[in-house]
mmCIF file of C-alpha atoms and ligand atoms in Angstrom:
data_model
loop_
_atom_site.group_PDB
_atom_site.id
_atom_site.type_symbol
_atom_site.label_atom_id
_atom_site.label_comp_id
_atom_site.label_asym_id
_atom_site.label_seq_id
_atom_site.Cartn_x
_atom_site.Cartn_y
_atom_site.Cartn_z
ATOM 1 C CA MET A 241 0.233 0.092 -0.009
ATOM 2 C CA LYS A 242 1.242 3.434 -0.939
ATOM 3 C CA ARG A 243 1.844 5.402 1.756
ATOM 4 C CA SER A 244 -0.712 8.816 2.232
ATOM 5 C CA THR A 245 1.870 11.720 2.800
ATOM 6 C CA GLY A 246 -1.305 14.675 3.588
ATOM 7 C CA GLN A 247 -0.612 14.697 7.225
ATOM 8 C CA ASP A 248 3.372 14.811 7.249
ATOM 9 C CA ARG A 249 3.708 18.360 7.531
ATOM 10 C CA SER A 250 7.617 18.286 6.313
ATOM 11 C CA ILE A 251 6.213 16.686 2.559
ATOM 12 C CA THR A 252 2.927 18.496 2.186
ATOM 13 C CA GLN A 253 5.018 22.450 3.513
ATOM 14 C CA LYS A 254 6.639 21.725 0.076
ATOM 15 C CA TRP A 255 3.483 22.028 -2.186
ATOM 16 C CA ARG A 256 2.196 24.878 -3.872
ATOM 17 C CA SER A 257 -1.072 26.003 -2.790
ATOM 18 C CA ALA A 258 -3.178 23.672 -5.303
ATOM 19 C CA THR A 259 -1.333 20.709 -4.584
ATOM 20 C CA ARG A 260 -2.759 21.064 -0.808
ATOM 21 C CA ALA A 261 -6.404 21.711 -1.808
ATOM 22 C CA VAL A 262 -6.027 17.947 -3.906
ATOM 23 C CA ARG A 263 -4.093 16.030 -1.571
ATOM 24 C CA GLY A 264 -3.375 18.210 1.919
ATOM 25 C CA GLY A 265 -4.427 15.948 5.123
ATOM 26 C CA SER A 266 -5.386 13.003 3.472
ATOM 27 C CA TRP A 267 -5.151 9.953 5.712
ATOM 28 C CA ARG A 268 -5.442 6.357 4.431
ATOM 29 C CA SER A 269 -7.041 3.252 5.584
ATOM 30 C CA GLU A 270 -5.136 0.088 5.295
ATOM 31 C CA GLN A 271 -7.637 -0.328 2.138
ATOM 32 C CA GLY A 272 -5.486 2.075 0.713
ATOM 33 C CA GLU A 273 -8.625 4.087 -1.030
ATOM 34 C CA THR A 274 -7.725 6.762 -3.198
ATOM 35 C CA SER A 275 -10.993 9.177 -2.374
ATOM 36 C CA GLU A 276 -11.089 9.680 1.526
ATOM 37 C CA ALA A 277 -13.099 7.574 3.326
ATOM 38 C CA ILE A 278 -15.891 8.898 5.511
ATOM 39 C CA TYR A 279 -15.843 7.282 9.460
ATOM 40 C CA LEU A 280 -18.966 7.419 10.219
ATOM 41 C CA THR A 281 -18.360 6.779 13.921
ATOM 42 C CA SER A 282 -19.072 8.582 17.123
ATOM 43 C CA GLY A 283 -16.523 5.847 18.884
ATOM 44 C CA TYR A 284 -13.460 4.079 19.134
ATOM 45 C CA SER A 285 -12.256 0.357 20.641
ATOM 46 C CA TYR A 286 -8.891 -0.441 22.074
ATOM 47 C CA ASP A 287 -6.574 -3.660 21.956
ATOM 48 C CA ASP A 288 -6.083 -3.313 25.789
ATOM 49 C CA ALA A 289 -7.285 -1.393 28.813
ATOM 50 C CA GLU A 290 -3.860 0.966 29.156
ATOM 51 C CA THR A 291 -4.405 2.031 25.310
ATOM 52 C CA PRO A 292 -6.972 4.485 26.480
ATOM 53 C CA ALA A 293 -6.141 5.351 29.559
ATOM 54 C CA ALA A 294 -2.329 6.669 27.693
ATOM 55 C CA ARG A 295 -4.695 8.240 25.480
ATOM 56 C CA PHE A 296 -6.701 9.610 27.444
ATOM 57 C CA ALA A 297 -3.779 10.666 29.311
ATOM 58 C CA GLY A 298 -2.508 12.552 26.413
ATOM 59 C CA GLN A 299 0.615 10.212 26.189
ATOM 60 C CA ALA A 300 -0.387 8.105 23.185
ATOM 61 C CA PRO A 301 -1.674 9.655 20.058
ATOM 62 C CA GLY A 302 -4.596 8.403 18.522
ATOM 63 C CA MET A 303 -8.872 9.409 18.880
ATOM 64 C CA THR A 304 -10.701 8.202 21.412
ATOM 65 C CA TYR A 305 -14.014 9.893 20.977
ATOM 66 C CA SER A 306 -15.637 11.799 18.080
ATOM 67 C CA ARG A 307 -16.419 15.275 19.464
ATOM 68 C CA THR A 308 -12.614 15.388 20.149
ATOM 69 C CA GLN A 309 -11.680 13.526 17.160
ATOM 70 C CA ASN A 310 -12.841 11.684 13.648
ATOM 71 C CA PRO A 311 -10.055 10.644 11.053
ATOM 72 C CA SER A 312 -12.723 12.402 8.142
ATOM 73 C CA VAL A 313 -12.588 15.614 9.923
ATOM 74 C CA GLN A 314 -9.291 15.752 10.655
ATOM 75 C CA MET A 315 -7.866 15.252 7.465
ATOM 76 C CA LEU A 316 -10.716 18.377 6.736
ATOM 77 C CA GLU A 317 -9.084 20.239 9.552
ATOM 78 C CA GLU A 318 -5.464 19.653 8.161
ATOM 79 C CA ARG A 319 -6.526 20.296 4.485
ATOM 80 C CA ILE A 320 -7.909 23.481 5.624
ATOM 81 C CA ALA A 321 -4.980 24.756 8.140
ATOM 82 C CA LEU A 322 -2.293 23.441 5.280
ATOM 83 C CA MET A 323 -4.240 26.193 2.820
ATOM 84 C CA GLU A 324 -4.798 29.037 5.612
ATOM 85 C CA GLY A 325 -1.034 28.393 6.047
ATOM 86 C CA ALA A 326 -2.220 27.876 10.045
ATOM 87 C CA GLU A 327 -0.140 26.168 12.201
ATOM 88 C CA ALA A 328 -3.641 24.699 13.112
ATOM 89 C CA CYS A 329 -7.556 24.225 12.547
ATOM 90 C CA ARG A 330 -10.616 23.000 14.138
ATOM 91 C CA ALA A 331 -13.483 21.864 12.435
ATOM 92 C CA GLN A 332 -16.655 23.465 13.408
ATOM 93 C CA ALA A 333 -20.730 22.481 13.251
ATOM 94 C CA SER A 334 -21.429 25.746 11.466
ATOM 95 C CA GLY A 335 -20.033 28.671 10.133
ATOM 96 C CA MET A 336 -21.896 30.309 13.684
ATOM 97 C CA ALA A 337 -20.834 27.746 15.437
ATOM 98 C CA ALA A 338 -17.557 29.346 14.743
ATOM 99 C CA MET A 339 -18.132 32.315 14.547
ATOM 100 C CA SER A 340 -19.434 32.106 18.728
ATOM 101 C CA SER A 341 -17.021 29.824 19.416
ATOM 102 C CA ALA A 342 -14.526 31.976 18.017
ATOM 103 C CA MET A 343 -15.591 34.647 20.270
ATOM 104 C CA LEU A 344 -16.400 32.869 23.191
ATOM 105 C CA CYS A 345 -13.481 30.093 23.469
ATOM 106 C CA GLN A 346 -11.499 33.359 24.527
ATOM 107 C CA LEU A 347 -13.308 36.007 26.639
ATOM 108 C CA SER A 348 -14.851 36.196 30.180
ATOM 109 C CA ALA A 349 -17.432 38.355 31.870
ATOM 110 C CA GLY A 350 -15.424 41.648 32.412
ATOM 111 C CA ASP A 351 -14.036 41.986 28.804
ATOM 112 C CA HIS A 352 -14.241 44.243 25.976
ATOM 113 C CA MET A 353 -14.438 43.467 22.204
ATOM 114 C CA VAL A 354 -14.613 45.776 19.130
ATOM 115 C CA VAL A 355 -16.808 44.235 15.897
ATOM 116 C CA ALA A 356 -17.174 45.727 12.267
ATOM 117 C CA ARG A 357 -20.566 47.142 12.594
ATOM 118 C CA ALA A 358 -21.407 45.475 8.747
ATOM 119 C CA ALA A 359 -21.238 41.875 9.610
ATOM 120 C CA PHE A 360 -23.299 38.452 9.243
ATOM 121 C CA GLY A 361 -26.472 39.488 10.934
ATOM 122 C CA PRO A 362 -26.059 36.691 13.715
ATOM 123 C CA THR A 363 -22.774 37.820 14.312
ATOM 124 C CA ARG A 364 -23.808 41.010 15.540
ATOM 125 C CA TRP A 365 -27.211 39.108 17.602
ATOM 126 C CA VAL A 366 -24.371 36.914 19.637
ATOM 127 C CA THR A 367 -22.456 40.850 19.448
ATOM 128 C CA ASP A 368 -24.828 42.352 20.861
ATOM 129 C CA ASN A 369 -27.347 40.449 22.757
ATOM 130 C CA LEU A 370 -25.691 36.768 23.556
ATOM 131 C CA LEU A 371 -22.148 38.409 24.692
ATOM 132 C CA PRO A 372 -23.815 41.467 27.408
ATOM 133 C CA ARG A 373 -25.542 38.564 28.865
ATOM 134 C CA PHE A 374 -22.235 37.365 30.092
ATOM 135 C CA ALA A 375 -21.021 40.919 30.828
ATOM 136 C CA ILE A 376 -18.966 40.992 28.125
ATOM 137 C CA ALA A 377 -19.504 44.472 26.105
ATOM 138 C CA CYS A 378 -19.232 44.993 22.958
ATOM 139 C CA THR A 379 -18.476 48.062 21.075
ATOM 140 C CA ALA A 380 -19.717 48.490 17.064
ATOM 141 C CA VAL A 381 -17.445 50.690 14.595
ATOM 142 C CA ASP A 382 -17.406 51.220 11.459
ATOM 143 C CA GLY A 383 -14.675 48.857 10.152
ATOM 144 C CA ARG A 384 -13.212 51.022 7.466
ATOM 145 C CA ASP A 385 -12.090 53.734 9.648
ATOM 146 C CA LEU A 386 -9.377 52.854 11.323
ATOM 147 C CA ASP A 387 -9.855 55.862 13.602
ATOM 148 C CA ALA A 388 -12.757 54.440 15.120
ATOM 149 C CA TRP A 389 -11.381 51.043 15.912
ATOM 150 C CA ALA A 390 -8.897 53.033 17.986
ATOM 151 C CA ASP A 391 -10.853 55.409 19.711
ATOM 152 C CA ALA A 392 -12.333 52.057 20.841
ATOM 153 C CA ILE A 393 -10.228 50.556 22.496
ATOM 154 C CA ARG A 394 -10.487 50.258 26.199
ATOM 155 C CA PRO A 395 -8.193 49.174 29.029
ATOM 156 C CA ASN A 396 -10.121 45.417 29.202
ATOM 157 C CA THR A 397 -10.386 45.271 25.402
ATOM 158 C CA LYS A 398 -9.140 41.704 23.836
ATOM 159 C CA LEU A 399 -11.192 40.800 20.857
ATOM 160 C CA PHE A 400 -11.213 43.052 17.574
ATOM 161 C CA PHE A 401 -14.326 41.307 15.298
ATOM 162 C CA PHE A 402 -14.367 41.935 11.568
ATOM 163 C CA GLU A 403 -15.792 40.006 8.207
ATOM 164 C CA THR A 404 -13.985 41.550 5.046
ATOM 165 C CA PRO A 405 -15.738 41.871 2.215
ATOM 166 C CA ALA A 406 -18.366 42.226 4.253
ATOM 167 C CA ASN A 407 -21.981 41.087 4.203
ATOM 168 C CA PRO A 408 -23.742 42.271 2.150
ATOM 169 C CA THR A 409 -22.264 46.317 2.179
ATOM 170 C CA MET A 410 -19.056 44.725 0.806
ATOM 171 C CA ASP A 411 -17.449 47.075 2.997
ATOM 172 C CA ILE A 412 -13.936 46.082 2.784
ATOM 173 C CA ILE A 413 -11.242 46.720 6.245
ATOM 174 C CA ASP A 414 -7.523 46.632 5.593
ATOM 175 C CA ILE A 415 -6.401 43.675 7.331
ATOM 176 C CA ARG A 416 -2.453 44.620 8.091
ATOM 177 C CA ALA A 417 -3.492 47.647 9.630
ATOM 178 C CA VAL A 418 -6.405 46.814 12.009
ATOM 179 C CA SER A 419 -4.248 43.773 13.025
ATOM 180 C CA ASP A 420 -1.394 46.467 14.128
ATOM 181 C CA LEU A 421 -3.009 49.273 15.858
ATOM 182 C CA ALA A 422 -4.466 45.681 17.854
ATOM 183 C CA HIS A 423 -1.511 44.050 18.529
ATOM 184 C CA ARG A 424 0.023 47.407 19.830
ATOM 185 C CA HIS A 425 -2.552 46.673 22.588
ATOM 186 C CA GLY A 426 -2.036 43.309 23.034
ATOM 187 C CA ILE A 427 -5.436 42.632 21.142
ATOM 188 C CA THR A 428 -6.741 39.727 19.264
ATOM 189 C CA VAL A 429 -7.673 40.004 15.470
ATOM 190 C CA VAL A 430 -10.509 37.335 14.197
ATOM 191 C CA VAL A 431 -11.010 37.723 11.132
ATOM 192 C CA ASP A 432 -14.305 35.512 8.973
ATOM 193 C CA ASN A 433 -12.822 34.884 5.647
ATOM 194 C CA ALA A 434 -16.322 33.240 4.364
ATOM 195 C CA PHE A 435 -16.499 35.678 1.457
ATOM 196 C CA ALA A 436 -12.970 35.142 -0.242
ATOM 197 C CA THR A 437 -12.050 31.821 1.556
ATOM 198 C CA SER A 438 -7.814 31.270 0.981
ATOM 199 C CA ALA A 439 -8.471 31.097 -2.550
ATOM 200 C CA LEU A 440 -8.725 34.820 -2.646
ATOM 201 C CA GLN A 441 -7.303 35.834 0.420
ATOM 202 C CA ARG A 442 -5.170 34.306 3.744
ATOM 203 C CA PRO A 443 -5.590 37.083 6.393
ATOM 204 C CA LEU A 444 -3.076 35.651 8.467
ATOM 205 C CA GLU A 445 -0.412 36.901 5.846
ATOM 206 C CA HIS A 446 -1.629 40.160 7.074
ATOM 207 C CA GLY A 447 -1.489 40.244 10.200
ATOM 208 C CA ALA A 448 -4.846 38.698 11.543
ATOM 209 C CA ASP A 449 -4.872 36.103 14.455
ATOM 210 C CA VAL A 450 -7.151 33.854 14.062
ATOM 211 C CA VAL A 451 -9.629 32.590 11.024
ATOM 212 C CA ALA A 452 -12.852 31.697 11.111
ATOM 213 C CA TYR A 453 -14.887 30.169 8.707
ATOM 214 C CA ALA A 454 -18.314 29.415 7.162
ATOM 215 C CA ALA A 455 -16.878 26.175 5.451
ATOM 216 C CA THR A 456 -20.798 26.113 3.759
ATOM 217 C CA LYS A 457 -20.348 28.460 1.936
ATOM 218 C CA MET A 458 -17.255 29.250 -0.948
ATOM 219 C CA MET A 459 -15.346 25.902 0.607
ATOM 220 C CA ASP A 460 -18.670 23.481 -0.268
ATOM 221 C CA GLY A 461 -19.229 25.315 -2.699
ATOM 222 C CA GLN A 462 -22.525 23.251 -4.148
ATOM 223 C CA GLY A 463 -24.878 24.319 -0.975
ATOM 224 C CA ARG A 464 -25.035 21.032 0.538
ATOM 225 C CA VAL A 465 -23.390 20.886 3.938
ATOM 226 C CA LEU A 466 -23.601 23.493 7.020
ATOM 227 C CA ALA A 467 -20.048 23.184 8.186
ATOM 228 C CA GLY A 468 -16.950 26.060 10.194
ATOM 229 C CA ALA A 469 -13.860 25.818 11.185
ATOM 230 C CA VAL A 470 -11.397 27.869 13.050
ATOM 231 C CA CYS A 471 -8.009 28.198 12.093
ATOM 232 C CA GLY A 472 -4.970 30.140 14.778
ATOM 233 C CA THR A 473 -1.423 29.255 15.923
ATOM 234 C CA ALA A 474 -1.401 25.418 18.153
ATOM 235 C CA ASP A 475 -1.400 27.376 21.283
ATOM 236 C CA PHE A 476 -4.908 28.620 20.683
ATOM 237 C CA ILE A 477 -6.702 25.697 19.038
ATOM 238 C CA ASN A 478 -5.216 23.655 21.552
ATOM 239 C CA THR A 479 -5.527 26.078 24.776
ATOM 240 C CA LYS A 480 -8.782 27.753 24.079
ATOM 241 C CA LEU A 481 -10.764 26.778 21.373
ATOM 242 C CA LEU A 482 -10.264 22.851 21.601
ATOM 243 C CA PRO A 483 -11.019 22.756 25.326
ATOM 244 C CA PHE A 484 -13.883 25.004 24.842
ATOM 245 C CA GLN A 485 -15.180 22.896 21.742
ATOM 246 C CA ARG A 486 -14.847 19.350 23.069
ATOM 247 C CA ASN A 487 -17.102 20.369 26.282
ATOM 248 C CA THR A 488 -19.772 22.644 24.536
ATOM 249 C CA GLY A 489 -19.719 20.224 21.781
ATOM 250 C CA ASN A 490 -19.705 22.311 18.278
ATOM 251 C CA THR A 491 -18.431 19.409 16.642
ATOM 252 C CA LEU A 492 -18.431 18.840 12.182
ATOM 253 C CA SER A 493 -20.527 15.619 11.438
ATOM 254 C CA PRO A 494 -17.932 13.508 9.383
ATOM 255 C CA PHE A 495 -20.346 12.950 6.910
ATOM 256 C CA ASN A 496 -20.289 16.626 6.447
ATOM 257 C CA ALA A 497 -16.384 16.583 7.117
ATOM 258 C CA TRP A 498 -16.192 14.669 3.697
ATOM 259 C CA VAL A 499 -18.631 16.717 2.000
ATOM 260 C CA VAL A 500 -15.949 19.927 2.236
ATOM 261 C CA LEU A 501 -13.063 17.811 1.802
ATOM 262 C CA LYS A 502 -14.431 17.040 -2.107
ATOM 263 C CA GLY A 503 -15.459 20.244 -2.076
ATOM 264 C CA LEU A 504 -11.585 21.634 -1.284
ATOM 265 C CA GLU A 505 -10.301 20.271 -4.021
ATOM 266 C CA THR A 506 -12.039 22.788 -6.803
ATOM 267 C CA LEU A 507 -11.896 25.592 -4.188
ATOM 268 C CA GLU A 508 -9.951 27.828 -6.155
ATOM 269 C CA LEU A 509 -11.236 27.305 -9.597
ATOM 270 C CA ARG A 510 -14.457 27.918 -8.410
ATOM 271 C CA ALA A 511 -13.462 30.863 -6.342
ATOM 272 C CA HIS A 512 -11.751 32.334 -9.645
ATOM 273 C CA ALA A 513 -14.106 31.668 -12.261
ATOM 274 C CA GLN A 514 -16.966 33.334 -10.081
ATOM 275 C CA ALA A 515 -15.300 35.834 -8.875
ATOM 276 C CA ALA A 516 -14.968 36.564 -13.044
ATOM 277 C CA ASN A 517 -18.944 35.930 -13.257
ATOM 278 C CA ALA A 518 -19.484 38.273 -10.732
ATOM 279 C CA LEU A 519 -17.213 40.994 -12.122
ATOM 280 C CA THR A 520 -18.748 40.677 -16.086
ATOM 281 C CA VAL A 521 -22.769 41.092 -14.279
ATOM 282 C CA ALA A 522 -21.969 44.025 -12.172
ATOM 283 C CA ALA A 523 -20.545 44.993 -15.540
ATOM 284 C CA PHE A 524 -23.555 45.219 -16.734
ATOM 285 C CA LEU A 525 -25.665 46.266 -13.938
ATOM 286 C CA GLU A 526 -23.364 49.325 -13.492
ATOM 287 C CA GLY A 527 -25.401 52.619 -14.633
ATOM 288 C CA ARG A 528 -27.789 50.529 -14.743
ATOM 289 C CA VAL A 529 -28.668 50.851 -11.033
ATOM 290 C CA PRO A 530 -28.670 53.402 -8.374
ATOM 291 C CA HIS A 531 -25.440 52.073 -6.473
ATOM 292 C CA LEU A 532 -23.334 48.740 -7.075
ATOM 293 C CA LEU A 533 -21.942 47.356 -4.061
ATOM 294 C CA HIS A 534 -18.783 45.746 -5.822
ATOM 295 C CA PRO A 535 -15.278 45.883 -4.673
ATOM 296 C CA GLY A 536 -13.939 44.439 -8.341
ATOM 297 C CA LEU A 537 -15.006 47.478 -9.750
ATOM 298 C CA PRO A 538 -12.399 50.112 -10.298
ATOM 299 C CA SER A 539 -15.749 52.829 -9.326
ATOM 300 C CA HIS A 540 -15.530 51.040 -5.615
ATOM 301 C CA PRO A 541 -13.878 53.895 -3.214
ATOM 302 C CA GLN A 542 -11.653 50.480 -1.780
ATOM 303 C CA HIS A 543 -10.608 49.010 -5.127
ATOM 304 C CA ALA A 544 -6.479 49.744 -4.018
ATOM 305 C CA LEU A 545 -6.738 47.911 -0.705
ATOM 306 C CA VAL A 546 -8.964 44.840 -2.142
ATOM 307 C CA GLN A 547 -5.519 44.605 -4.706
ATOM 308 C CA ALA A 548 -3.394 45.282 -2.154
ATOM 309 C CA GLN A 549 -5.105 42.326 0.077
ATOM 310 C CA MET A 550 -7.375 39.938 -2.352
ATOM 311 C CA LYS A 551 -6.536 37.692 -5.316
ATOM 312 C CA ALA A 552 -10.044 38.492 -7.152
ATOM 313 C CA ALA A 553 -12.957 40.455 -5.284
ATOM 314 C CA GLY A 554 -14.858 37.242 -4.647
ATOM 315 C CA SER A 555 -18.477 36.368 -5.979
ATOM 316 C CA VAL A 556 -20.547 37.998 -4.040
ATOM 317 C CA PHE A 557 -22.152 41.769 -4.547
ATOM 318 C CA SER A 558 -24.709 43.941 -3.759
ATOM 319 C CA PHE A 559 -26.930 46.466 -5.289
ATOM 320 C CA THR A 560 -29.643 49.057 -4.967
ATOM 321 C CA VAL A 561 -33.223 49.472 -6.817
ATOM 322 C CA ASP A 562 -35.426 52.735 -6.261
ATOM 323 C CA GLY A 563 -38.378 51.752 -5.160
ATOM 324 C CA GLY A 564 -37.211 50.114 -1.683
ATOM 325 C CA ARG A 565 -38.841 46.911 -0.854
ATOM 326 C CA LYS A 566 -41.366 47.168 -3.456
ATOM 327 C CA ALA A 567 -39.040 47.254 -6.301
ATOM 328 C CA ALA A 568 -36.844 44.769 -4.529
ATOM 329 C CA MET A 569 -39.504 42.193 -4.054
ATOM 330 C CA ALA A 570 -40.675 42.583 -7.774
ATOM 331 C CA VAL A 571 -36.631 42.104 -8.909
ATOM 332 C CA LEU A 572 -36.666 38.863 -7.511
ATOM 333 C CA ASN A 573 -40.480 37.349 -8.188
ATOM 334 C CA ALA A 574 -39.134 38.467 -11.842
ATOM 335 C CA LEU A 575 -36.322 36.449 -12.115
ATOM 336 C CA GLU A 576 -36.298 33.067 -14.408
ATOM 337 C CA LEU A 577 -33.076 31.895 -13.726
ATOM 338 C CA ILE A 578 -31.362 32.961 -10.695
ATOM 339 C CA ASP A 579 -32.607 31.677 -7.300
ATOM 340 C CA ILE A 580 -34.239 33.944 -4.915
ATOM 341 C CA SER A 581 -32.216 32.089 -2.075
ATOM 342 C CA ASN A 582 -30.539 33.528 1.475
ATOM 343 C CA ASN A 583 -27.680 31.496 0.900
ATOM 344 C CA ILE A 584 -24.172 32.185 -0.521
ATOM 345 C CA GLY A 585 -21.081 30.084 -2.238
ATOM 346 C CA ASP A 586 -22.997 27.986 -4.303
ATOM 347 C CA THR A 587 -22.707 27.495 -8.288
ATOM 348 C CA LYS A 588 -25.755 28.080 -8.854
ATOM 349 C CA SER A 589 -26.750 32.246 -8.793
ATOM 350 C CA LEU A 590 -28.640 32.973 -6.260
ATOM 351 C CA MET A 591 -30.218 36.295 -4.416
ATOM 352 C CA THR A 592 -31.649 37.755 -1.597
ATOM 353 C CA HIS A 593 -33.123 40.775 -0.163
ATOM 354 C CA PRO A 594 -30.900 41.258 3.105
ATOM 355 C CA ALA A 595 -33.291 43.419 5.489
ATOM 356 C CA SER A 596 -35.509 41.060 5.514
ATOM 357 C CA THR A 597 -34.300 37.691 5.573
ATOM 358 C CA THR A 598 -30.364 37.582 6.259
ATOM 359 C CA HIS A 599 -30.411 41.110 8.596
ATOM 360 C CA SER A 600 -33.827 40.909 9.922
ATOM 361 C CA SER A 601 -33.598 39.571 12.840
ATOM 362 C CA LEU A 602 -31.321 43.297 14.137
ATOM 363 C CA THR A 603 -33.405 46.360 14.487
ATOM 364 C CA PRO A 604 -34.116 48.927 11.890
ATOM 365 C CA GLU A 605 -31.510 51.343 13.407
ATOM 366 C CA THR A 606 -28.480 48.467 13.372
ATOM 367 C CA ARG A 607 -29.837 48.066 9.460
ATOM 368 C CA ALA A 608 -29.627 51.670 8.358
ATOM 369 C CA GLU A 609 -25.868 51.789 10.436
ATOM 370 C CA MET A 610 -24.739 49.035 8.532
ATOM 371 C CA GLY A 611 -26.524 50.528 5.031
ATOM 372 C CA VAL A 612 -29.351 47.818 4.721
ATOM 373 C CA THR A 613 -31.210 49.598 3.226
ATOM 374 C CA GLU A 614 -35.188 48.239 1.675
ATOM 375 C CA GLY A 615 -33.706 48.054 -2.146
ATOM 376 C CA LEU A 616 -30.514 46.620 -1.406
ATOM 377 C CA LEU A 617 -30.523 42.964 -3.178
ATOM 378 C CA ARG A 618 -27.428 40.726 -3.145
ATOM 379 C CA ILE A 619 -26.065 38.282 -5.528
ATOM 380 C CA SER A 620 -24.170 35.397 -5.005
ATOM 381 C CA VAL A 621 -22.587 34.505 -8.374
ATOM 382 C CA GLY A 622 -22.680 30.827 -9.094
ATOM 383 C CA LEU A 623 -20.912 29.096 -12.613
ATOM 384 C CA GLU A 624 -23.617 29.698 -14.974
ATOM 385 C CA ASP A 625 -22.294 31.497 -18.540
ATOM 386 C CA PRO A 626 -22.783 34.899 -17.235
ATOM 387 C CA LEU A 627 -24.466 36.191 -20.418
ATOM 388 C CA ASP A 628 -27.852 33.667 -19.090
ATOM 389 C CA LEU A 629 -27.233 35.774 -15.724
ATOM 390 C CA ILE A 630 -27.646 39.307 -17.609
ATOM 391 C CA ASP A 631 -30.119 38.328 -19.862
ATOM 392 C CA ASP A 632 -32.280 37.101 -16.517
ATOM 393 C CA LEU A 633 -31.426 40.619 -14.529
ATOM 394 C CA GLY A 634 -32.162 42.406 -17.051
ATOM 395 C CA GLN A 635 -35.696 41.286 -18.036
ATOM 396 C CA ALA A 636 -35.779 40.900 -14.302
ATOM 397 C CA LEU A 637 -35.373 44.875 -13.999
ATOM 398 C CA SER A 638 -37.347 45.785 -16.927
ATOM 399 C CA GLN A 639 -40.550 43.149 -15.627
ATOM 400 C CA ALA A 640 -40.207 45.386 -12.294
ATOM 401 C CA GLY A 641 -39.900 48.511 -13.965
ATOM 402 C CA LEU A 642 -36.778 49.654 -13.851
ATOM 403 C CA GLY A 643 -33.097 49.370 -15.197
ATOM 404 C CA SER A 644 -33.505 51.569 -17.833
ATOM 405 C CA ARG A 645 -31.899 54.887 -15.928
HETATM 406 C C1 PLP S 1330 -22.951 32.135 6.598
HETATM 407 C C2 PLP S 1330 -22.197 32.787 6.713
HETATM 408 C C3 PLP S 1330 -21.553 32.779 8.478
HETATM 409 C C4 PLP S 1330 -22.872 31.560 8.932
HETATM 410 O O1 PLP S 1330 -22.420 30.616 8.354
HETATM 411 P P1 PLP S 1330 -23.617 28.915 8.946
HETATM 412 O O2 PLP S 1330 -22.718 27.862 8.305
HETATM 413 O O3 PLP S 1330 -24.755 29.094 8.040
HETATM 414 O O4 PLP S 1330 -23.313 29.334 10.511
HETATM 415 C C5 PLP S 1330 -21.017 33.470 8.710
HETATM 416 N N1 PLP S 1330 -20.033 33.900 8.408
HETATM 417 C C6 PLP S 1330 -20.502 34.587 6.786
HETATM 418 C C7 PLP S 1330 -19.894 35.863 6.646
HETATM 419 C C8 PLP S 1330 -21.235 33.761 5.921
HETATM 420 O O5 PLP S 1330 -21.599 34.208 5.643
#
């Protein structure tokens, strides 16, 4: 049987990123399977009573229970860590399990954190509603404004949290500048990298400490499973995240881990192709809609920053229509090809009205502050022919009486 080298860092570190995506983390059973196996098992058995004793004591390697370790999950964790350039990674049950764990595993009562206000709706629910119940204070700032981050720092500030590009307004945050500021004050920086993924942006290379993922999105890439991941130093993962996770149970199913593992093999191809399609579609909308929020267009105010920290601007962007919620819903209802769906990162193009879906749990004030207006629509561009997407958007805008500005 040919040995699988995917878990051997002395070998995988030498691989370039496309090779890491296809083979990183692989772990073969004695059958020598070429496609990674799905280990659907909750427990493990041992040849003698001393073995589990040694494993529980941390004196011998090996699995003990799938809340803590599972071969399929471990393959995914090692592959994501390699692709991210991180020392370690732990898979999580969903993207929100990753975001909430990345915060809760390192914050205590009396601490303070700062969040960029444009963020995934449930992330803001955690920072605005859940953390205060445990006496953890949070200040929301305009993440694009470095002075706002600096002004929000208190003596007890422990964490900066932001996503870039941010959902759904596509704000871009300067990872290097915000991380340098944080580190001058001993603050840890967590970046939600779900929109870009390691294929387009590696936050650790720009100074971030922890990268958290909704693997549900581009990493699976085909809209099949919920999954998440947190990456960081081995010390952070082993001393902060792992004790929290193994005792609270945010564990990913081995089946879902396997689906994402296979998705990663095509991540780079998909991310670049979908980003290119998104640019083509956005170029069609430019001039036809009042506001186009696409960081890949030279007209975007943060275009230079996008070029400095991203390989491409990604597959999701937003735009507004005149006429508020009624007009936005009329456009969605007129679509013939693009699905009405609040998911993103699928090979199928999807569109949603954030104010009534992904960001509906927020107060109207928070939505207004984030720029989530009633006329805002978000599109996640897939792998269809972009000309068919343009045809669909064109006919939907005209059926809604819009788009001939
Ligand atoms: C979807 C998403 C999440 C949450 O992921 P789930 O898997 O749905 O829990 C978090 N952050 C961002 C940016 C997302 O797009």
